[in-house]
């Protein structure tokens, strides 16, 4: 049996860059609007909006993200203390005159590890033939206990050019059979990533 077992989706985790380049933790701080009413979890996709801030990208087959959320920092409106944490709580109160900044992996060449599901959080797998195909996102609610996302990708693949995610490789360490891989390495498709899309926001 493979080890470790993949028991649930966990969002998108950066592992390296195209061509085997190392992901050295390079990120960008991006502002979240004060009072933004949607929680964002570690491993969720985010997108720029017209106000210049970011929001959770809840798209499945039509996501147009600028990157993946890896944490947040803000000054708590109740305690006055600076907090750095795994997820952004919906409608978080902040101190007057301060801002909320998300940590985002926004390099369009970043590769991410992600779980494969049949529906919602039910882990399944794909065969090696899925490499090179496109797929859609499955948007599950993240955990306020761990702060982690539960976003995954579906096992149903296609050649459709408008789908947001390209499967680059499979994760062999967690294979459950000779040709069943519950985790894959993916990339945000070039035309779906906001930095590569010639259409403005």
C-alpha atoms as one frame of an Amber mdcrd trajectory, in Angstrom:
protein
   0.000   0.000   0.000   1.216   3.481  -0.819   2.285   5.828   1.926   1.109
   8.356   2.917  -2.575   7.794   2.216  -4.448  10.734   0.724  -7.589  10.982
   2.846  -8.970  14.394   1.884  -8.291  17.318  -0.455  -5.993  20.070   0.845
  -5.949  22.799  -1.812  -3.056  23.612  -4.127   0.459  23.379  -2.693   3.388
  24.901  -4.630   6.133  22.344  -5.295   8.381  23.772  -8.017   8.376  25.616
 -11.333   8.225  24.529 -14.962  11.501  22.980 -16.098  12.356  21.671 -12.635
  13.241  25.087 -11.239  13.020  25.303  -7.459  10.078  27.040  -5.819  12.055
  29.162  -3.369   9.040  30.615  -1.601   8.798  33.712  -3.794   5.418  35.342
  -3.182   3.676  38.697  -3.509   1.704  40.599  -0.881  -1.735  41.474  -2.252
  -4.377  43.527  -0.500  -7.739  42.118   0.586 -10.479  44.716   0.937 -11.436
  45.559   4.502 -14.584  43.672   5.454 -14.350  41.204   2.553 -17.044  38.698
   3.462 -15.603  35.408   2.145 -13.031  33.278   3.964  -9.879  32.403   2.006
  -7.898  29.328   2.999  -4.295  28.201   2.487  -4.268  26.632  -0.976  -7.292
  28.491  -2.375  -7.060  30.222  -5.739  -7.418  34.001  -5.731  -7.966  36.623
  -8.413  -7.523  40.352  -8.876 -10.705  42.425  -9.022 -11.376  45.916 -10.361
 -10.697  47.600  -7.009  -7.072  46.412  -7.213  -7.594  43.971  -4.350  -7.949
  40.178  -4.468 -10.814  37.831  -3.758 -11.237  34.067  -3.629 -11.630  32.633
  -7.132 -14.563  30.265  -6.733 -14.593  29.208 -10.380 -14.595  25.572 -11.394
 -14.479  25.345 -15.181 -14.067  29.099 -15.659 -11.570  30.156 -12.977  -9.231
  33.021 -13.905  -6.823  33.247 -10.955  -3.679  35.284 -10.403  -2.243  32.760
  -7.974  -2.703  30.668  -4.833  -3.276  32.018  -1.314  -0.578  31.053   1.240
  -1.542  33.088   4.297  -2.514  36.542   5.531  -1.409  39.338   7.848  -3.490
  42.083   9.447  -3.850  44.146  12.611  -6.757  42.775  14.625  -9.431  45.400
  15.226 -10.235  44.061  18.706  -6.777  43.389  20.139  -4.618  45.803  18.120
  -2.167  42.942  17.595  -0.579  42.092  14.245  -1.673  38.588  13.214  -0.100
  36.312  10.637  -2.177  33.242  10.007  -3.053  30.409   7.670  -6.435  31.701
   6.493  -8.385  34.905   6.139 -11.600  34.827   8.224 -14.630  36.286   6.465
 -15.416  39.912   7.454 -12.308  40.136   9.647 -12.266  43.347  11.724  -9.013
  45.304  11.424  -7.600  48.321  13.215  -8.470  51.721  11.775  -5.949  52.947
   9.211  -4.512  49.477   8.557  -4.839  47.020   5.678  -5.084  43.281   5.110
  -2.373  41.649   3.011  -2.487  38.141   1.577   0.612  36.117   0.720   0.147
  34.820  -2.829   2.212  32.481  -5.021   1.610  34.348  -8.272   4.330  33.147
 -10.679   2.498  31.767 -13.746   5.158  29.040 -14.036   4.488  27.620 -10.557
   3.504  23.953 -10.361   1.147  22.786  -7.625   0.337  19.448  -6.017  -3.379
  18.780  -5.584  -5.721  15.894  -4.763  -8.040  14.274  -7.307 -11.709  13.731
  -6.399 -14.709  12.098  -8.016 -17.069  14.600  -6.377 -16.771  17.071  -3.499
 -14.183  15.506  -1.135 -14.283  11.858  -2.311 -10.683  10.960  -3.183 -10.236
   8.958  -6.376  -7.434   8.973  -8.927  -6.388   9.307 -12.542  -4.222   7.167
 -14.771  -0.970   8.254 -16.354  -2.883   9.034 -19.554  -4.281  12.117 -17.782
  -0.902  13.856 -18.103  -1.213  16.684 -20.594  -4.985  16.942 -20.228  -6.989
  19.800 -18.772  -9.385  19.576 -15.852 -11.714  21.571 -13.631 -11.571  22.636
 -10.007 -13.801  21.316  -7.242 -14.571  24.044  -4.716 -14.978  22.595  -1.215
 -15.150  24.635   1.996 -11.849  25.027   3.832 -11.223  24.277   7.512 -11.247
  27.055  10.119  -9.467  24.590  12.441  -6.406  23.953  10.259  -6.752  26.979
   7.989  -6.278  24.731   4.978  -8.219  24.742   1.731 -10.168  21.717   0.511
 -10.065  22.640  -3.178  -9.315  19.707  -5.476  -9.423  18.784  -9.151 -11.865
  16.411 -10.780 -10.826  13.074 -12.258 -12.739  13.960 -15.425 -10.245  15.331
 -17.931 -10.644  16.935 -21.343  -8.770  18.761 -24.092 -11.008  21.843 -23.769
  -8.767  24.912 -24.094 -10.804  27.074 -21.711 -10.443  24.806 -18.669  -8.286
  26.423 -15.966  -5.970  23.578 -14.935  -3.394  21.529 -16.892  -2.162  18.199
 -15.464   1.631  18.181 -15.761   2.437  14.938 -13.930   1.180  12.374 -11.416
   2.472  11.882  -7.863   3.816   8.352  -7.840   4.558   8.181  -4.108   0.858
   7.990  -3.232  -0.326   5.712  -6.050  -2.983   3.251  -4.898  -2.505   0.921
  -7.873  -0.201   0.544 -10.855  -2.158   3.179 -12.756  -4.210   5.067 -10.171
  -2.817   8.313  -8.796  -4.879  10.306  -6.233  -2.543  13.297  -6.458  -1.293
  15.191  -9.486   1.045  18.058 -10.323  -0.770  20.868 -12.088  -0.308  24.323
 -13.535  -2.769  27.170 -14.026  -3.388  27.200 -17.772  -1.634  30.125 -19.460
  -4.705  31.769 -20.937  -6.584  31.452 -17.617  -3.848  32.978 -15.436  -4.560
  36.702 -15.134  -0.942  37.649 -15.833  -0.971  35.852 -19.182  -4.460  36.814
 -20.264  -4.337  39.881 -22.514  -7.829  40.863 -21.389  -7.706  43.361 -18.526
  -9.697  43.090 -15.335
